[in-house]
Coordinates of C-alpha atoms in Angstrom, one line a residue:
Chain A
X279 CA -24.7 89.9 54.3
X280 CA -26.9 89.2 57.7
X281 CA -29.5 88.5 54.9
X282 CA -28.1 85.6 53.8
X283 CA -27.1 83.9 56.9
X284 CA -30.6 83.8 58.1
X285 CA -32.1 82.8 54.6
X286 CA -29.1 79.9 54.5
X287 CA -30.5 79.0 58.5
X288 CA -33.9 79.0 57.7
X289 CA -33.3 77.0 54.6
X290 CA -31.2 74.1 56.5
X291 CA -34.3 74.3 59.3
X292 CA -36.7 74.1 57.2
X293 CA -35.1 71.2 55.5
X294 CA -34.3 69.3 58.7
X295 CA -37.8 69.7 60.0
X296 CA -39.4 68.2 56.9
X297 CA -36.6 65.8 56.5
X298 CA -37.3 64.4 60.0
X299 CA -41.3 64.5 59.8
X300 CA -40.7 62.3 56.7
X301 CA -38.5 59.8 58.2
X302 CA -40.4 59.6 61.2
X303 CA -43.5 58.9 58.7
X304 CA -41.6 56.3 56.6
X305 CA -40.0 54.4 59.1
X306 CA -43.8 54.2 61.0
X307 CA -45.5 53.0 57.8
X308 CA -42.4 50.4 57.0
X309 CA -43.9 47.4 58.5
X310 CA -46.9 47.7 57.0
X311 CA -45.5 48.8 53.6
X312 CA -43.6 45.2 54.0
X313 CA -46.5 43.4 54.6
X314 CA -48.2 44.6 52.0
X315 CA -45.7 43.9 49.3
X316 CA -45.5 40.2 50.5
X317 CA -49.4 40.4 50.3
X318 CA -48.9 41.4 46.7
X319 CA -46.2 39.1 45.9
X320 CA -48.3 35.8 47.4
X321 CA -51.0 37.0 45.6
X322 CA -49.7 37.0 42.6
X323 CA -48.0 33.0 43.2
X324 CA -51.7 32.1 44.2
X325 CA -53.1 33.8 41.2
X326 CA -50.7 31.9 38.9
X327 CA -51.2 29.0 40.7
X328 CA -54.9 29.0 39.8
X329 CA -55.8 29.2 43.4
X330 CA -58.9 30.2 44.1
X331 CA -59.0 34.1 46.5
X332 CA -62.0 35.5 47.5
X333 CA -62.0 39.1 46.2
X334 CA -61.7 41.2 49.6
X335 CA -59.0 39.3 51.4
X336 CA -56.5 41.2 54.1
X337 CA -52.9 40.2 54.0
X338 CA -53.5 38.1 56.9
X339 CA -55.7 35.9 54.9
X340 CA -54.0 35.6 51.8
X341 CA -50.8 34.7 53.7
X342 CA -53.2 31.6 55.5
X343 CA -54.4 30.7 52.3
X344 CA -51.0 30.9 50.8
X345 CA -49.4 28.3 53.9
X346 CA -52.4 26.0 53.3
X347 CA -51.9 25.6 49.8
X348 CA -48.5 26.2 48.8
X349 CA -44.8 25.2 49.6
X350 CA -41.9 26.3 48.8
X351 CA -39.5 24.4 47.1
X352 CA -35.5 24.1 45.2
X353 CA -35.4 22.6 41.5
X354 CA -31.8 22.6 40.9
X355 CA -30.5 26.2 42.2
X356 CA -34.3 27.7 40.9
X357 CA -36.8 28.4 43.9
X358 CA -40.3 27.7 42.9
X359 CA -43.6 27.2 44.5
X360 CA -45.4 24.0 44.7
X361 CA -49.3 23.7 45.0
X362 CA -49.8 21.2 47.7
X363 CA -52.5 18.9 46.6
X364 CA -55.8 18.6 47.4
X365 CA -59.3 17.9 46.6
X366 CA -59.7 21.7 44.8
X367 CA -56.8 21.4 42.6
X368 CA -54.4 19.6 40.6
X369 CA -51.4 20.7 41.3
X370 CA -48.9 23.2 40.1
X371 CA -45.3 24.6 39.7
X372 CA -44.9 28.1 39.8
X373 CA -41.4 30.2 39.1
X374 CA -40.5 33.3 38.7
X375 CA -39.3 34.9 35.6
X376 CA -38.3 38.3 34.8
X377 CA -36.6 39.9 31.9
X378 CA -36.6 43.6 29.9
X379 CA -39.5 44.6 28.3
X380 CA -40.0 47.4 26.0
X381 CA -40.0 50.2 28.1
X382 CA -38.8 48.9 31.5
X383 CA -38.1 45.5 33.4
X384 CA -41.2 42.9 33.0
X385 CA -41.7 40.6 36.1
X386 CA -44.3 37.6 36.9
X387 CA -44.6 34.0 37.5
X388 CA -45.7 31.0 35.6
X389 CA -46.5 28.1 36.6
X390 CA -46.8 24.7 35.0
X391 CA -48.5 21.8 35.6
X392 CA -46.5 19.0 37.8
X393 CA -45.6 17.1 34.9
X394 CA -43.8 20.3 33.5
X395 CA -45.5 19.8 30.0
X396 CA -48.0 22.7 30.1
X397 CA -48.9 26.1 31.0
X398 CA -51.8 26.3 33.8
X399 CA -51.3 30.0 34.6
X400 CA -49.3 33.2 34.4
X401 CA -49.2 36.9 35.9
X402 CA -47.3 39.8 35.8
X403 CA -46.5 41.6 39.0
X404 CA -44.3 44.5 37.0
X405 CA -44.4 46.4 33.9
X406 CA -44.2 49.1 32.6
X407 CA -45.2 48.7 28.7
X408 CA -47.4 50.8 26.7
X409 CA -51.2 51.5 28.7
X410 CA -53.6 50.1 25.9
X411 CA -51.0 48.0 24.0
X412 CA -48.5 46.0 25.8
X413 CA -49.9 46.8 29.1
X414 CA -52.3 44.6 28.3
X415 CA -50.3 41.5 29.2
X416 CA -51.7 41.8 32.5
X417 CA -55.2 41.4 31.2
X418 CA -57.1 38.3 31.7
X419 CA -58.1 37.9 27.8
X420 CA -54.3 38.2 27.2
X421 CA -53.1 35.9 30.1
X422 CA -56.0 33.4 29.8
X423 CA -54.4 32.2 26.5
X424 CA -51.7 30.4 28.2
X425 CA -53.9 28.1 30.0
X426 CA -52.8 24.5 28.5
X427 CA -50.5 25.7 26.6
X428 CA -47.8 23.3 25.5
X429 CA -44.3 24.0 26.8
X430 CA -42.7 22.0 23.9
X431 CA -43.0 22.2 19.4
X432 CA -44.0 18.9 17.8
X433 CA -40.2 17.9 18.0
X434 CA -40.0 18.4 21.6
X435 CA -37.9 21.4 21.8
X436 CA -38.6 23.1 24.6
X437 CA -40.4 26.7 24.4
X438 CA -43.6 28.9 23.8
X439 CA -44.5 31.3 20.8
X440 CA -46.4 34.2 21.0
X441 CA -47.2 35.6 17.8
X442 CA -50.5 36.0 15.4
X443 CA -51.6 33.8 12.7
X444 CA -52.9 30.9 11.7
X445 CA -49.9 28.8 12.6
X446 CA -51.8 25.8 14.3
X447 CA -48.7 24.8 16.6
X448 CA -49.4 23.6 20.6
X449 CA -47.1 26.0 21.7
X450 CA -48.2 29.1 20.0
X451 CA -50.7 31.5 21.3
X452 CA -52.2 35.2 19.5
X453 CA -50.1 38.1 20.6
X454 CA -51.7 41.2 21.1
X455 CA -51.9 43.7 17.9
X456 CA -49.8 46.6 18.0
X457 CA -48.0 44.7 20.9
X458 CA -45.3 43.0 18.9
X459 CA -42.0 44.1 20.5
X460 CA -43.4 43.8 23.7
X461 CA -44.8 40.0 22.8
X462 CA -41.6 39.2 21.7
X463 CA -39.9 39.7 24.8
X464 CA -42.3 37.9 26.9
X465 CA -41.8 35.2 24.9
X466 CA -38.1 35.2 25.1
X467 CA -38.3 35.7 28.8
X468 CA -40.6 33.1 29.4
X469 CA -38.7 30.8 27.5
X470 CA -35.6 31.9 29.1
X471 CA -37.5 30.6 32.1
X472 CA -38.8 27.5 30.7
X473 CA -34.7 26.4 29.3
X474 CA -34.1 26.8 32.7
X475 CA -36.3 24.8 34.4
X476 CA -37.0 22.0 32.1
X477 CA -34.0 22.4 30.1
X478 CA -33.3 20.7 27.2
X479 CA -35.7 18.5 25.0
X480 CA -36.9 14.9 27.0
Chain B
X216 CA -47.9 78.5 35.2
X217 CA -47.5 81.4 34.3
X218 CA -51.1 82.3 33.1
X219 CA -52.3 80.1 35.9
X220 CA -50.4 82.5 38.5
X221 CA -52.2 85.7 37.1
X222 CA -55.7 84.2 36.9
X223 CA -55.6 83.3 40.8
X224 CA -53.7 86.7 42.1
X225 CA -57.1 88.3 40.8
X226 CA -58.8 86.8 43.6
X227 CA -56.1 87.3 46.1
X228 CA -56.8 90.9 47.4
X229 CA -58.2 90.8 50.4
X230 CA -62.0 92.4 50.3
X231 CA -63.6 93.5 52.9
X232 CA -62.7 92.5 56.6
X233 CA -63.9 91.1 59.4
X234 CA -66.3 87.7 60.1
X235 CA -67.7 87.6 56.8
X236 CA -64.5 87.5 54.9
X237 CA -64.2 83.4 55.9
X238 CA -67.7 82.3 54.4
X239 CA -66.5 85.1 50.9
X240 CA -62.9 83.0 51.0
X241 CA -65.2 79.7 51.2
X242 CA -67.6 80.7 48.7
X243 CA -65.1 81.8 46.2
X244 CA -63.0 78.7 46.3
X245 CA -65.4 76.4 46.4
X246 CA -67.5 78.0 43.4
X247 CA -67.1 81.4 42.4
X248 CA -63.4 80.6 42.1
X249 CA -63.5 77.1 41.7
X250 CA -60.1 75.8 40.9
X251 CA -60.9 73.2 38.4
X252 CA -64.8 74.3 36.5
X253 CA -63.5 78.3 36.5
X254 CA -59.7 78.4 36.7
X255 CA -58.7 74.9 34.8
X256 CA -56.0 74.3 37.0
X257 CA -54.8 70.7 38.0
X258 CA -56.6 69.2 35.4
X259 CA -53.7 66.8 34.4
X260 CA -54.6 65.0 37.9
X261 CA -58.9 65.4 37.1
X262 CA -58.2 63.9 33.5
X263 CA -55.9 60.7 34.8
X264 CA -57.2 59.3 38.4
X265 CA -61.3 60.1 37.3
X266 CA -62.2 56.8 35.9
X267 CA -63.9 55.2 38.9
X268 CA -65.9 57.6 41.6
X269 CA -63.8 56.0 44.7
X270 CA -60.1 57.4 42.8
X271 CA -61.8 60.7 42.6
X272 CA -62.7 60.5 46.0
X273 CA -59.3 59.3 47.8
X274 CA -57.7 61.9 45.4
X275 CA -59.7 65.0 46.2
X276 CA -59.3 63.9 49.8
X277 CA -55.7 64.0 49.4
X278 CA -56.0 67.3 47.4
X279 CA -58.0 68.7 50.8
X280 CA -55.3 67.4 53.2
X281 CA -52.4 68.9 50.8
X282 CA -53.8 72.7 50.7
X283 CA -55.4 72.5 54.0
X284 CA -51.7 71.7 55.6
X285 CA -49.9 73.3 53.3
X286 CA -51.9 77.0 53.0
X287 CA -51.7 76.8 57.2
X288 CA -48.3 76.3 57.3
X289 CA -47.0 78.6 54.7
X290 CA -49.1 81.1 56.1
X291 CA -47.8 80.4 59.6
X292 CA -44.6 80.9 58.4
X293 CA -45.0 83.6 55.8
X294 CA -43.4 86.4 58.5
X295 CA -40.5 84.8 58.9
X296 CA -39.7 82.9 55.3
X297 CA -37.3 85.1 53.5
X298 CA -38.6 86.3 50.5
X299 CA -36.4 85.1 47.6
X300 CA -36.4 81.4 48.7
X301 CA -40.4 81.3 49.7
X302 CA -41.3 79.6 46.7
X303 CA -38.4 76.7 47.3
X304 CA -39.8 76.7 50.8
X305 CA -43.4 76.3 50.0
X306 CA -42.5 73.6 47.5
X307 CA -41.1 71.8 51.0
X308 CA -44.1 72.0 52.7
X309 CA -46.3 70.7 50.2
X310 CA -43.8 67.7 49.3
X311 CA -44.0 67.3 53.4
X312 CA -47.8 66.8 53.1
X313 CA -48.1 65.2 49.7
X314 CA -45.7 62.0 51.1
X315 CA -47.4 62.1 54.2
X316 CA -50.4 61.2 52.7
X317 CA -48.8 58.9 49.7
X318 CA -47.1 57.2 52.7
X319 CA -50.6 56.9 54.6
X320 CA -51.9 55.4 51.3
X321 CA -49.1 52.6 51.0
X322 CA -49.1 51.7 54.4
X323 CA -53.1 51.5 54.8
X324 CA -54.9 51.6 51.4
X325 CA -52.3 49.6 49.1
X326 CA -54.9 48.8 46.3
X327 CA -56.0 52.2 46.1
X328 CA -52.4 53.3 46.0
X329 CA -51.6 50.7 42.9
X330 CA -54.7 52.5 41.4
X331 CA -53.7 56.1 41.9
X332 CA -50.1 54.7 40.8
X333 CA -47.9 57.9 40.5
X334 CA -51.1 60.8 40.7
X335 CA -50.6 61.4 44.7
X336 CA -47.2 62.1 44.4
X337 CA -47.3 64.6 41.5
X338 CA -49.7 66.6 43.5
X339 CA -46.5 68.3 44.9
X340 CA -46.5 69.9 40.6
X341 CA -50.6 70.5 41.3
X342 CA -51.2 74.3 40.5
X343 CA -54.3 74.5 42.6
X344 CA -51.9 73.8 45.7
X345 CA -48.7 76.0 44.6
X346 CA -51.0 78.8 43.4
X347 CA -53.0 79.0 46.5
X348 CA -49.6 79.5 49.0
X349 CA -48.7 81.9 46.8
X350 CA -51.8 83.9 46.1
X351 CA -53.6 83.2 49.3
X352 CA -51.3 82.2 52.3
X353 CA -48.6 84.4 51.8
X354 CA -50.9 87.4 52.4
X355 CA -53.5 86.1 55.1
X356 CA -53.3 84.9 58.8
X357 CA -53.3 81.4 59.6
X358 CA -56.8 80.6 60.4
X359 CA -58.2 81.7 56.9
X360 CA -55.6 80.5 54.9
X361 CA -56.9 77.5 56.2
X362 CA -60.6 77.9 54.7
X363 CA -58.7 79.1 51.6
X364 CA -57.2 75.5 51.1
X365 CA -60.1 73.6 52.3
X366 CA -62.7 75.3 49.8
X367 CA -60.4 75.1 46.9
X368 CA -59.5 71.9 47.9
X369 CA -63.2 70.9 48.1
X370 CA -63.9 72.8 45.0
X371 CA -61.2 70.2 43.1
X372 CA -63.1 67.5 45.3
X373 CA -66.5 67.9 43.8
X374 CA -65.6 68.3 40.4
X375 CA -63.6 65.5 40.5
X376 CA -66.3 63.6 42.2
X377 CA -68.8 64.8 39.1
X378 CA -66.5 63.8 36.8
X379 CA -65.8 60.3 38.5
X380 CA -69.1 59.6 39.1
X381 CA -70.2 60.0 35.1
X382 CA -67.3 57.8 33.9
X383 CA -67.9 55.2 35.7
X384 CA -71.3 55.4 35.1
X385 CA -71.4 55.3 31.7
X386 CA -68.0 53.4 31.2
X387 CA -68.7 50.4 33.1
X388 CA -72.3 50.8 34.7
X389 CA -71.1 50.5 38.1
X390 CA -71.2 53.1 40.7
X391 CA -68.5 52.7 43.2
X392 CA -68.2 49.1 41.9
X393 CA -72.0 48.1 42.6
X394 CA -73.8 47.3 39.5
X395 CA -76.8 50.0 38.5
X396 CA -79.8 48.1 36.9
X397 CA -80.4 50.3 34.6
X398 CA -77.4 50.9 33.1
X399 CA -76.2 47.1 32.9
X400 CA -79.3 45.9 31.8
X401 CA -80.1 48.1 28.8
X402 CA -77.6 49.9 28.5
X403 CA -73.9 48.2 26.8
X404 CA -71.1 50.2 28.9
X405 CA -68.9 52.6 26.7
X406 CA -65.3 51.8 27.2
X407 CA -64.1 55.2 25.5
X408 CA -65.7 56.6 28.9
X409 CA -62.8 55.1 30.8
X410 CA -60.1 55.8 28.1
X411 CA -58.4 59.2 28.5
X412 CA -61.3 60.6 25.8
X413 CA -64.1 60.2 27.8
X414 CA -62.4 62.5 30.6
X415 CA -61.8 65.1 28.1
X416 CA -65.2 65.5 27.2
X417 CA -67.0 65.3 30.6
X418 CA -64.5 67.8 32.0
X419 CA -65.7 70.2 29.2
X420 CA -69.2 69.5 29.5
X421 CA -68.6 69.9 33.6
X422 CA -66.8 73.1 32.5
X423 CA -69.1 74.4 30.1
X424 CA -72.4 73.7 32.7
X425 CA -70.1 75.1 35.9
X426 CA -69.7 78.5 33.6
X427 CA -73.4 78.8 32.2
X428 CA -74.3 78.7 35.4
X429 CA -72.5 81.0 37.0
X430 CA -72.8 83.6 34.4
X431 CA -70.3 85.5 32.8
X432 CA -67.6 87.2 35.4
X433 CA -68.5 90.6 36.3
X434 CA -65.3 91.6 35.8
X435 CA -65.2 90.9 32.4
X436 CA -68.5 92.7 31.9
X437 CA -67.3 96.2 32.8

């Protein structure tokens, strides 16, 4: 009986000590982690907007570049990130998009040209797609295809198509072989974001 | 896990006494009983994060930190820990050190932390850490346990670095992100080396070389 009391006491003490140490560590690192997460988001917005960011950039520098080049606005009720026009870039409007992927949520930013007729760039900052198949959506080789993609089909309806084939539609890009499900879902979430943003045919 | 425990226990019998013991422990962990190359423990993380030398080095550092810390504290507490809950106590201590390291990476080396993904957290379940706590730290004084932890962590880190070096070199033609002229001009980087199969090939070759150099086990000869 005495043994049991001691065991419980020991377990409780060890648990509390470990928990205290970890709580301290977590609260100590919290501001740094928050800054990192912000920098990560800013970096993705800049990437979508096609604003050049040097390779080795600290989070402070990133925020500086961001503040210099991007202003936050609201269109309708959707927050958008607009490039401040300068000699180096032609301006773009980025928005957040999100939706279910094959295994987990997919989130990212999509940038359009100021006239809202073409996609300028796209990034994914959260995804859990199958590595090597759906996971390839984060690669430049896939994301690059969106550059200059029209967001209207020939009849002027809003929407893009991600599907492999020989169809020459101006709003279509090739999908990834072996990742049809992921491509379909990305197409859905992008179209939903485009619908919200641009609405019905012009 | 069951097999692993048996294997580590063969090494845990305290041989000899006095000062020579530290050196024996060190040599045992880093070479004669190298956790990765000889005991083939903890290969999950060794396969997953070794596509770049830099990742391998950080992962090795993480394991050294965790094995030293957990061995030290398990050893300090070995006489007051109730035998029945010793494993839970070990896991609690190990987990504390792993999360400390993970938090540190997340705060100060964000990019690295993103690359290593869940594998830092998974050190908690690494057989090497638990194995050393069970097999060594429970029977030995704190300082010697620390030496053992360092030796095993070091043994793991070295093998990881070797695998990372060759995978990065043959897979991308780079070392630590710097292009190696010979490998970018005259050689087409083989993507296979960066993917999972490359890790299996490299690990297999490293294990084979370790065993050839070390020679057959003395106990097996008898």
